[in-house]
Every structure is written in C-alpha cells, then in structure tokens.
PDB file of C-alpha atoms in Angstrom:
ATOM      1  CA  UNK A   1      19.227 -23.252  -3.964  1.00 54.00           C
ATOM      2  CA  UNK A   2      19.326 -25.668  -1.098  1.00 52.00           C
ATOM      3  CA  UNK A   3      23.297 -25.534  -0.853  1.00 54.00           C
ATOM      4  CA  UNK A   4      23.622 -21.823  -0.654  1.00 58.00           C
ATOM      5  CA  UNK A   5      24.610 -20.367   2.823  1.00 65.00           C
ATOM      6  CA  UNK A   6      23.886 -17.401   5.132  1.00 79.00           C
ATOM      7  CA  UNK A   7      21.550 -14.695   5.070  1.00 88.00           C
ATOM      8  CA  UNK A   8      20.612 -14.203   1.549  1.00 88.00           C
ATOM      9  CA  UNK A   9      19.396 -17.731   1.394  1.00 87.00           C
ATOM     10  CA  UNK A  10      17.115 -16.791   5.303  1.00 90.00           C
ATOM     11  CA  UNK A  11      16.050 -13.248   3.298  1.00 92.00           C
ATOM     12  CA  UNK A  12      14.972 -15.174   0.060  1.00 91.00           C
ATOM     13  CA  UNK A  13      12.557 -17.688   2.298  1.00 90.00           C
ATOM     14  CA  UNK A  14      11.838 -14.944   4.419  1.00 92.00           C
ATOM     15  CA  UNK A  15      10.233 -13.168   0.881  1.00 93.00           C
ATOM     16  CA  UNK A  16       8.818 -15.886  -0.325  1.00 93.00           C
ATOM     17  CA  UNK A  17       6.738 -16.350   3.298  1.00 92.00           C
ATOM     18  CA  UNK A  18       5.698 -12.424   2.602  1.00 95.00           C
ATOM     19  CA  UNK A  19       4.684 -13.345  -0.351  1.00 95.00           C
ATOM     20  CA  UNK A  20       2.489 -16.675   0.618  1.00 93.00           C
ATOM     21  CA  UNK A  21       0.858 -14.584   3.598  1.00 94.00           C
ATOM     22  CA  UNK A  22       0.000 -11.925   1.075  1.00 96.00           C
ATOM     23  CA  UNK A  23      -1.375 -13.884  -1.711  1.00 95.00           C
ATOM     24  CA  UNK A  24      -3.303 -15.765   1.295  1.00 94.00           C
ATOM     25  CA  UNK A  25      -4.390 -12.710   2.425  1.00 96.00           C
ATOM     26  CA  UNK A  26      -5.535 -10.328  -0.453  1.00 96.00           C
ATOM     27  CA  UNK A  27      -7.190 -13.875  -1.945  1.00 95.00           C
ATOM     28  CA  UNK A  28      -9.256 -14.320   1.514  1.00 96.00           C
ATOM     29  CA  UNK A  29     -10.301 -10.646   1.413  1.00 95.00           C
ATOM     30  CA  UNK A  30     -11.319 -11.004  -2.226  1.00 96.00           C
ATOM     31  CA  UNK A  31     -13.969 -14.145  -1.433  1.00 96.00           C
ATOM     32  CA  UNK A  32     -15.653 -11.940   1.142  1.00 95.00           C
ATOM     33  CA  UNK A  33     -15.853  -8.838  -1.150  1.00 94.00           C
ATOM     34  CA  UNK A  34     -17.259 -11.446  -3.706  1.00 95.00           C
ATOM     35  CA  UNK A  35     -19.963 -12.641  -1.139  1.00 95.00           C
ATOM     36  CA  UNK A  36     -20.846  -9.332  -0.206  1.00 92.00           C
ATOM     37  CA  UNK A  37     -21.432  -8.012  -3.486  1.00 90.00           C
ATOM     38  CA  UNK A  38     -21.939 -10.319  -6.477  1.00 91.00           C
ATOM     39  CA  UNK A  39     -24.542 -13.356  -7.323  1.00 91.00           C
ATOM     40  CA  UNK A  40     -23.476 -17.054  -6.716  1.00 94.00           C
ATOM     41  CA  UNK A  41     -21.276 -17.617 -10.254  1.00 93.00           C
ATOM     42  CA  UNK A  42     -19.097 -14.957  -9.364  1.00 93.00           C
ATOM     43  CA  UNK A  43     -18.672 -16.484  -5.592  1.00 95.00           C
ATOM     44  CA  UNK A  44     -18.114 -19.925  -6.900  1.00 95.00           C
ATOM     45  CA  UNK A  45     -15.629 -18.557  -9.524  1.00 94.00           C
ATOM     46  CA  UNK A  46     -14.002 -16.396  -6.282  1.00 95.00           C
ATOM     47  CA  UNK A  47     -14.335 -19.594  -4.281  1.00 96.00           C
ATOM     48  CA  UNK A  48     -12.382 -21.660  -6.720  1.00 95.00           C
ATOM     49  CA  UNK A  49     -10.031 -18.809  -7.809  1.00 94.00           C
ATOM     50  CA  UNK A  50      -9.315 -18.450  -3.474  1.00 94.00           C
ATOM     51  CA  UNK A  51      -8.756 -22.696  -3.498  1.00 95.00           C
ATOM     52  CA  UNK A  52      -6.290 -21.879  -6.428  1.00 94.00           C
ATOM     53  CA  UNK A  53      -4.511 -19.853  -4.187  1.00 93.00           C
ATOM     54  CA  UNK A  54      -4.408 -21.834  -1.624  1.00 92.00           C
ATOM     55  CA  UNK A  55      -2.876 -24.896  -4.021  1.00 92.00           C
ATOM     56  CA  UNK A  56      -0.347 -22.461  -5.240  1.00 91.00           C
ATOM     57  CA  UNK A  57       1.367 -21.011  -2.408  1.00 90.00           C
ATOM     58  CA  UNK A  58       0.850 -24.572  -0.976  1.00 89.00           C
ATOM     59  CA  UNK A  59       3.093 -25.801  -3.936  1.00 86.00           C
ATOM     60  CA  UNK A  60       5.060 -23.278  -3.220  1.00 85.00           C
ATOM     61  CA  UNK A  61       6.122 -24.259   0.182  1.00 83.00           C
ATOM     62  CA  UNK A  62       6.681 -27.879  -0.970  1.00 82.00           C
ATOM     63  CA  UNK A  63       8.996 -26.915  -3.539  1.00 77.00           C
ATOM     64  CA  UNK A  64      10.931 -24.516  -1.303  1.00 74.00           C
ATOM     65  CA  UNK A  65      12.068 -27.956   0.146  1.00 68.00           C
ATOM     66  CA  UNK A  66      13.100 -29.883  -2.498  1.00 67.00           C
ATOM     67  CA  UNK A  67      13.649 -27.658  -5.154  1.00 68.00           C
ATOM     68  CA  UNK A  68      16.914 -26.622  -7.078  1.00 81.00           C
ATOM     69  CA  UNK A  69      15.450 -24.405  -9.298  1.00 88.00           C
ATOM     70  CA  UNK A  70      12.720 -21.427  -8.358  1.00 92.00           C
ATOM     71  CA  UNK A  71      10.806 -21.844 -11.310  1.00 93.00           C
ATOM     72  CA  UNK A  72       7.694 -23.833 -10.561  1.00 91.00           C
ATOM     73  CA  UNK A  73       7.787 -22.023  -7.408  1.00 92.00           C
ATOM     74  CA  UNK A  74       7.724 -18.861  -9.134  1.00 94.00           C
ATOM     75  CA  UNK A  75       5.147 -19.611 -11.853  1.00 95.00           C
ATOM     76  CA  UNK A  76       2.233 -21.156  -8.575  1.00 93.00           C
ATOM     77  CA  UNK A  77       2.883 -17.574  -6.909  1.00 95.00           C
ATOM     78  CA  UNK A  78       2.965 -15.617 -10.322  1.00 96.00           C
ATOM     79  CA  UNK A  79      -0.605 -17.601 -10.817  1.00 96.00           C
ATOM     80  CA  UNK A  80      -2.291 -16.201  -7.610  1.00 96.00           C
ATOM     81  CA  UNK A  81      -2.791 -12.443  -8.577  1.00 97.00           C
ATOM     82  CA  UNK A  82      -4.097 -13.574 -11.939  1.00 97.00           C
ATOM     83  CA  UNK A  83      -6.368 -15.798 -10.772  1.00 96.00           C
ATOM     84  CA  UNK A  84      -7.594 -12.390  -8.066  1.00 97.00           C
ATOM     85  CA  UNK A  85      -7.297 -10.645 -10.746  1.00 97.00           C
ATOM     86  CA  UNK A  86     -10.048 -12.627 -13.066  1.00 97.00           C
ATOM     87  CA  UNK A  87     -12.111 -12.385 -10.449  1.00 96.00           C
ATOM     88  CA  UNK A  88     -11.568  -8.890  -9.728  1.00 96.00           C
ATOM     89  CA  UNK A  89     -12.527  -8.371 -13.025  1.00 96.00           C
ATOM     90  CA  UNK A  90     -15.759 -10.634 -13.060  1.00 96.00           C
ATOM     91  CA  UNK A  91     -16.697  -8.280 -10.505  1.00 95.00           C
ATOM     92  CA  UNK A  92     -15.706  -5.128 -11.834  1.00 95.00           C
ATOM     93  CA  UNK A  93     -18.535  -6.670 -14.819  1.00 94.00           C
ATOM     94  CA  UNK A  94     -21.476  -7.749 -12.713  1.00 89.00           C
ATOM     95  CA  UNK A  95     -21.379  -4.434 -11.158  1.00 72.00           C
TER      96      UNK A  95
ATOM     97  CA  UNK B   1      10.948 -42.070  -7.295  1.00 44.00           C
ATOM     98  CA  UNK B   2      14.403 -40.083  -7.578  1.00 51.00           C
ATOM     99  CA  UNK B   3      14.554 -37.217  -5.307  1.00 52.00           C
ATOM    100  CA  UNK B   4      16.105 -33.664  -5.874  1.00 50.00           C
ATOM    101  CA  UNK B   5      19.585 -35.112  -5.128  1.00 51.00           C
ATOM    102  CA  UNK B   6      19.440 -37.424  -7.658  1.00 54.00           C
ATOM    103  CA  UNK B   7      19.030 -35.101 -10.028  1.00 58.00           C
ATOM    104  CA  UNK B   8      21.680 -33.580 -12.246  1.00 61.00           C
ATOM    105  CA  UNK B   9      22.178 -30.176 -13.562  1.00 62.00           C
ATOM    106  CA  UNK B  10      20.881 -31.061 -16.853  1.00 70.00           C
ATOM    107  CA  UNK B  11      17.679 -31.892 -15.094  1.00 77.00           C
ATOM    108  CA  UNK B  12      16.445 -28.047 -14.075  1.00 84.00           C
ATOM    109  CA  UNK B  13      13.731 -26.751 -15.550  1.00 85.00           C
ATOM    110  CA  UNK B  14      13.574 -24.144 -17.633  1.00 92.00           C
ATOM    111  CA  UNK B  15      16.201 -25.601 -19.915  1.00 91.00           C
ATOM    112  CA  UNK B  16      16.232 -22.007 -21.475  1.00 92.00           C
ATOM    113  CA  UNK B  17      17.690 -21.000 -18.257  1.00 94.00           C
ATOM    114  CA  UNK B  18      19.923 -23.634 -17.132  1.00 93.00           C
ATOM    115  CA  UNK B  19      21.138 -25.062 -20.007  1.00 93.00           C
ATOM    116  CA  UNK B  20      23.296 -22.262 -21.290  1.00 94.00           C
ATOM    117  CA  UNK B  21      25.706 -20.592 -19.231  1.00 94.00           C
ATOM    118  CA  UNK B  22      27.642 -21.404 -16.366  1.00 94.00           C
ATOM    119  CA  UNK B  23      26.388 -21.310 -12.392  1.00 93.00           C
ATOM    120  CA  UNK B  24      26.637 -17.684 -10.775  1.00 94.00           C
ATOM    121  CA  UNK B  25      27.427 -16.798  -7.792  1.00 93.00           C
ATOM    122  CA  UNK B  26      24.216 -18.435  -5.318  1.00 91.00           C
ATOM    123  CA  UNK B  27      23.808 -14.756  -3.872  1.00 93.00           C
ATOM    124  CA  UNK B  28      22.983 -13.402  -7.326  1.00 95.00           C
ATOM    125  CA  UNK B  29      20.635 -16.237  -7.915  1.00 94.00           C
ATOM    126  CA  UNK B  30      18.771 -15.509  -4.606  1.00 93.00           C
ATOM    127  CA  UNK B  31      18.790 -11.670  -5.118  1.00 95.00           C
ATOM    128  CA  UNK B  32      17.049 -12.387  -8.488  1.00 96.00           C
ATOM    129  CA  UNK B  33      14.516 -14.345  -6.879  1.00 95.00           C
ATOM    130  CA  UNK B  34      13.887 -11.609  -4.252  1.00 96.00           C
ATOM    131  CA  UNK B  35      13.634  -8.937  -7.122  1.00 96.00           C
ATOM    132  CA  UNK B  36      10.983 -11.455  -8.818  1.00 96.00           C
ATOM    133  CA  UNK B  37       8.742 -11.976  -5.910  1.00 96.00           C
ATOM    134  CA  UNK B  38       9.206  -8.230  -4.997  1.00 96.00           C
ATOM    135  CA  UNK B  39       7.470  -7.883  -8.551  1.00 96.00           C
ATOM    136  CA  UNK B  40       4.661 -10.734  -7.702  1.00 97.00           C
ATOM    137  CA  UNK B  41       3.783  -8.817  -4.185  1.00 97.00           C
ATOM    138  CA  UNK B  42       3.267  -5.728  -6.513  1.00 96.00           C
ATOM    139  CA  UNK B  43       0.965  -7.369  -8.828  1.00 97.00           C
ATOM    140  CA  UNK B  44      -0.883  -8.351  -5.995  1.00 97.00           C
ATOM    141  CA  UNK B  45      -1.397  -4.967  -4.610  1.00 97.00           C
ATOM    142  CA  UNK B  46      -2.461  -3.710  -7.633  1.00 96.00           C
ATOM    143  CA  UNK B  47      -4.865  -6.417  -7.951  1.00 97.00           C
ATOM    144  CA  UNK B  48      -6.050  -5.958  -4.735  1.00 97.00           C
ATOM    145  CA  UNK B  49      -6.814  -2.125  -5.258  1.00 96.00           C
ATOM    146  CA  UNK B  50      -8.650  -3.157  -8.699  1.00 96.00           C
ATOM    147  CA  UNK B  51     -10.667  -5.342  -5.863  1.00 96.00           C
ATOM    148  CA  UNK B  52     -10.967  -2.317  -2.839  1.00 95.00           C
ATOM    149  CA  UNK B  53     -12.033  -0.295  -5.943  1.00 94.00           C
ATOM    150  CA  UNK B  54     -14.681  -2.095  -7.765  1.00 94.00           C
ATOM    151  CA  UNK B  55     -16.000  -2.775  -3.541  1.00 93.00           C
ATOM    152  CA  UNK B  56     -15.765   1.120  -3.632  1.00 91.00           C
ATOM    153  CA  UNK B  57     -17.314   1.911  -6.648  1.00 89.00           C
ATOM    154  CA  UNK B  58     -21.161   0.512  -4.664  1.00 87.00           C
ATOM    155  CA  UNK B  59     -21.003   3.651  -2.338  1.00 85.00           C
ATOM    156  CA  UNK B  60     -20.696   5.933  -5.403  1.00 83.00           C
ATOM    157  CA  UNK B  61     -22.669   7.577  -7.706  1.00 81.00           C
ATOM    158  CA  UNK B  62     -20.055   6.575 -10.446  1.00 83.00           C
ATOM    159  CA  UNK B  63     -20.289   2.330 -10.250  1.00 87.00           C
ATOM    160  CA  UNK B  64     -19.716   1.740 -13.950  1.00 90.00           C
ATOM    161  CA  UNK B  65     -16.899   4.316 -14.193  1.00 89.00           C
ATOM    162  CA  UNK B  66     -14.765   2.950 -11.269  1.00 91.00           C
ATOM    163  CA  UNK B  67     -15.612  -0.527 -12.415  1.00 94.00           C
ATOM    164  CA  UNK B  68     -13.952   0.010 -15.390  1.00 94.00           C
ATOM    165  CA  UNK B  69     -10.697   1.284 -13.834  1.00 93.00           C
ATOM    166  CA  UNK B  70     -11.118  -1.385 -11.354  1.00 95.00           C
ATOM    167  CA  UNK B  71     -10.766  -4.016 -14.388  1.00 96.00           C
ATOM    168  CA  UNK B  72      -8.092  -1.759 -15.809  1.00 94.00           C
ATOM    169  CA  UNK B  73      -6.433  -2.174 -12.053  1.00 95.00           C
ATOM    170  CA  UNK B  74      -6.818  -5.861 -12.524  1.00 97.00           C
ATOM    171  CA  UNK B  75      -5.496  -6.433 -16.086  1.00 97.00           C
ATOM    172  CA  UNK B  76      -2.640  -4.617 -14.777  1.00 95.00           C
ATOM    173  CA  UNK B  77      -1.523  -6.485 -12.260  1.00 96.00           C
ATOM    174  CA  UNK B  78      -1.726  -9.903 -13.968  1.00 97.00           C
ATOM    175  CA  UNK B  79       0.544  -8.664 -16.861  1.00 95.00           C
ATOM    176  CA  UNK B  80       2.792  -7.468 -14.130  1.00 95.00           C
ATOM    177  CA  UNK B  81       2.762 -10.772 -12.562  1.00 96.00           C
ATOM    178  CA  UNK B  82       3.569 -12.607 -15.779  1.00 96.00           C
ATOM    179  CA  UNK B  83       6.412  -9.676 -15.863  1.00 94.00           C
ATOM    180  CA  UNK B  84       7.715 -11.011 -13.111  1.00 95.00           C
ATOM    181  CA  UNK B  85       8.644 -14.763 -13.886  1.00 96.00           C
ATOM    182  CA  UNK B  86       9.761 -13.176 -17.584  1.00 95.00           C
ATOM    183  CA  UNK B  87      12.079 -10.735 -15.716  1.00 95.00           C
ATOM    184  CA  UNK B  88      13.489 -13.557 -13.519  1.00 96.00           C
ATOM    185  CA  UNK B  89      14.143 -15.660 -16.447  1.00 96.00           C
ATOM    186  CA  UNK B  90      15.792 -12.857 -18.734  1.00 95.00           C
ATOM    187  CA  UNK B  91      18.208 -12.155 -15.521  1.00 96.00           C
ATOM    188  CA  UNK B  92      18.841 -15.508 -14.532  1.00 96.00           C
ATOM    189  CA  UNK B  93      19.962 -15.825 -18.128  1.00 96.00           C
ATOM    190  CA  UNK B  94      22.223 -12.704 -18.013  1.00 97.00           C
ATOM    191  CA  UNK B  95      23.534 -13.909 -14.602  1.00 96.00           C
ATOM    192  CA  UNK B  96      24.925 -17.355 -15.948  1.00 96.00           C
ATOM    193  CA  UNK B  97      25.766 -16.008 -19.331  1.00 97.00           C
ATOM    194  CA  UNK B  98      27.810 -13.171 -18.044  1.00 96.00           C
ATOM    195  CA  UNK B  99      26.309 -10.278 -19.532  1.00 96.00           C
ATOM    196  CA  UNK B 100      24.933  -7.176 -17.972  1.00 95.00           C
ATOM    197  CA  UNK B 101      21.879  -7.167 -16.267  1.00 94.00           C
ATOM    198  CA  UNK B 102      18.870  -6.052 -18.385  1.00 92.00           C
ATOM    199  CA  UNK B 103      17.235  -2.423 -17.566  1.00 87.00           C
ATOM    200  CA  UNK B 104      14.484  -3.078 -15.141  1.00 82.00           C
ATOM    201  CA  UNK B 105      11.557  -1.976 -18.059  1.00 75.00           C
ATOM    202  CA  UNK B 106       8.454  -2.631 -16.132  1.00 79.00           C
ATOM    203  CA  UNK B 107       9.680   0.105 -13.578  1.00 85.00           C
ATOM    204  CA  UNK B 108       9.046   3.018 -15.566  1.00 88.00           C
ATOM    205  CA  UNK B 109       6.259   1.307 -17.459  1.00 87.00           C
ATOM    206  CA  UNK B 110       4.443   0.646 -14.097  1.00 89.00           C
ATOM    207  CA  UNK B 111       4.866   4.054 -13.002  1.00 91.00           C
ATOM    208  CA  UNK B 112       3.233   5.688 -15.860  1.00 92.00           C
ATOM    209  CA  UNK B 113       0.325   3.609 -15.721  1.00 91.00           C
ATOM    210  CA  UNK B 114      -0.211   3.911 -12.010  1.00 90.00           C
ATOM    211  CA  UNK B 115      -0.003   7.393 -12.730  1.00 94.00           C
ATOM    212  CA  UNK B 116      -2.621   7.511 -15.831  1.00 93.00           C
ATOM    213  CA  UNK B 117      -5.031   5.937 -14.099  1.00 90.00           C
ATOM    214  CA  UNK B 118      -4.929   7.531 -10.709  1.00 92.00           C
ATOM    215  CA  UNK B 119      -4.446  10.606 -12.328  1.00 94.00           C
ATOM    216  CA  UNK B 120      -7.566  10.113 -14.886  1.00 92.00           C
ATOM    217  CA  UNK B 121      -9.899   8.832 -11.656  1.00 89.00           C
ATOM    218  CA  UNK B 122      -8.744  11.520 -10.056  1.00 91.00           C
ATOM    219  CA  UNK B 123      -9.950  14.063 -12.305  1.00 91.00           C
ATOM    220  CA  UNK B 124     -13.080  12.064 -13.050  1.00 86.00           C
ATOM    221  CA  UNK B 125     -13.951  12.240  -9.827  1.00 83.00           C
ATOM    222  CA  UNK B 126     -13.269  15.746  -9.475  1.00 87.00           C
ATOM    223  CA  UNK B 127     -15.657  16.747 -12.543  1.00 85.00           C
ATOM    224  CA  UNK B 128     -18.537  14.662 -11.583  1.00 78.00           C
ATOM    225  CA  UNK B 129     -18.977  15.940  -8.343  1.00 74.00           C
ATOM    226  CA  UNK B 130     -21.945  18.075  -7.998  1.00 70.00           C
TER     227      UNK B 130
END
C-alpha cells in the first residue's frame, strides 16, 4: 500500500518489524534448543528450518518496498512458525 | 524488468482478492494486515511454547507426556498461522466487496484449545506427582 498516508501505514510497518524480530528471534532460540538437545538430523533440519526463516522475513522486507499487495509478504511470515513448528515437533519425537 | 509502478490493478496477486470488488478505504486494508500479522505473532508464541516445552519436558520425570503436548503446541500454531493469511484473504474480500466483516472464528477456537491443553497438563501434572 505504498500510496497510503499517515500513521496507519507507520503502525502497519511498525507490525510487520515486530513480527520479523520475533520470527528472528523464537527461530534463533529454537536452533540452540535443537543443539542442546537432539542428534545432528534434527540440528540440520533446525539449521535449515532457522535459514528458512531468515529467507522469509528477508523477503519480507524486500517486498515491503515494492509491493502493492501484502500477500507474498504475508504467506514468507505465515511460513516461519510452520517451519519452527516442524521442528518443534521433530523434537518433541526424538525425545 | 517492469517494476511495481508499471503494474496495473489487474496485476495483484491473489486474483481471488483483487479481482472482485472495488478498492477500500487504504486504512481498512492496513488494519487487516495488522489483524493478520497480530495472528502470525500468535502462532509463533504458541510454537515457541511447544519448543520451551518439549526443552522442559528433559528436567521431568514425564518426557514423553509433555512431548506430546509439546507437538500438540506445535501443530497448533502452524494451523493458526495458515489461519492467518486465510483470515486476511476472507476480510480483504469482505472489505472490497462491501459486506460485513466475517466473525473472527479462530478467537474462540484458540481459546478453547489453549485452555484444553493447559488445563489437561495441568492436571497431569498434578496426578503424577508423587
């Protein structure tokens, strides 16, 4: 919505920052419970699920550039807690 | 390579979105955004206590039992992230069709399940202490 004005438009990239930092965050904290706790698949599969993160909310901010509709946008954040969440659950199984 | 302002409406993706209706007002659009990432930073903390959970469940006596609702945990929060982008579209469509706004269902349904499962750990818990 690059033409809209004011605040709402500062609040929406304001959210979507929150929500980069905490997709960056939780994914970060998830590798290192990985390491501590499960065999090398489950930290390569955390490792790569962590880079996936890392693309996404990358793509993110590149499309809140350019873009004139949220939808990729959405869909690379909306991707981040599933990947977590596969891995959460690989390591809810090897425990 | 033709950049975003060479692009016409008819261009936006999802077509199901954009190519019915009329444009709402920007504010709407951005609120409905908001609401949808407000949804992805909830999937994410559920996720994240599946994680803090299953990291839990080593100290225990109970590993397999709070692994499970650990994977519970996490199963729930990637439906609720796919809830979000379907949310965002179903509104987005209301918005530029002119309709009323669809009742937020994944509140309520998120609520209940948070409480099941909190409520049957708790009480797990509870019994298997010694």
């Amino acid at each position: 919505m690059p033409g809209a004005p004011g605040l709402p438009r500062e609040r929406t990239a304001l959210a979507w920052q929150r929500t980069g930092v905490a997709g960056t965050v939780i994914a970060g904290t998830t590798l290192v419970a990985a390491a501590h706790l499960a065999g090398p698949a489950v930290v390569v599969a955390a490792a790569v699920a962590s880079a996936g993160c890392a693309v996404a909310v990358g793509v993110a901010a590149r499309q809140a550039r350019r873009a004139d509709s949220p939808w990729e946008r959405l869909l690379a954040v909306a991707a981040v807690p599933v990947l977590l969440a596969v891995v959460g659950v690989l390591l809810a199984a090897v425990g | 390579m033709p950049g975003p302002e060479d692009r016409g409406p008819e261009d936006r993706r999802p077509r199901s979105v954009y190519g019915v209706g009329g444009e709402p007002d920007p504010r709407f659009s951005m609120a409905n955004e908001r609401t949808a990432l407000a949804w992805v930073r909830t999937a994410l903390a559920v996720v994240a206590a599946g994680v803090g959970l299953t990291t839990a469940a080593r100290l225990t006596a109970m590993p397999r039992l709070l692994d499970g609702f650990a994977a519970v945990l996490c199963v729930l929060g990637a439906g609720l992230a796919g809830a979000a982008v379907l949310g965002w579209r179903r509104r987005e469509r209301a918005l530029r069709l002119g309709r009323p706004l669809p009742a937020p269902m994944g509140l309520s349904w998120l609520a209940v399940l948070l409480v099941v499962v909190s409520g049957a750990l708790a009480v797990t818990v509870a019994a298997r202490r010694p």
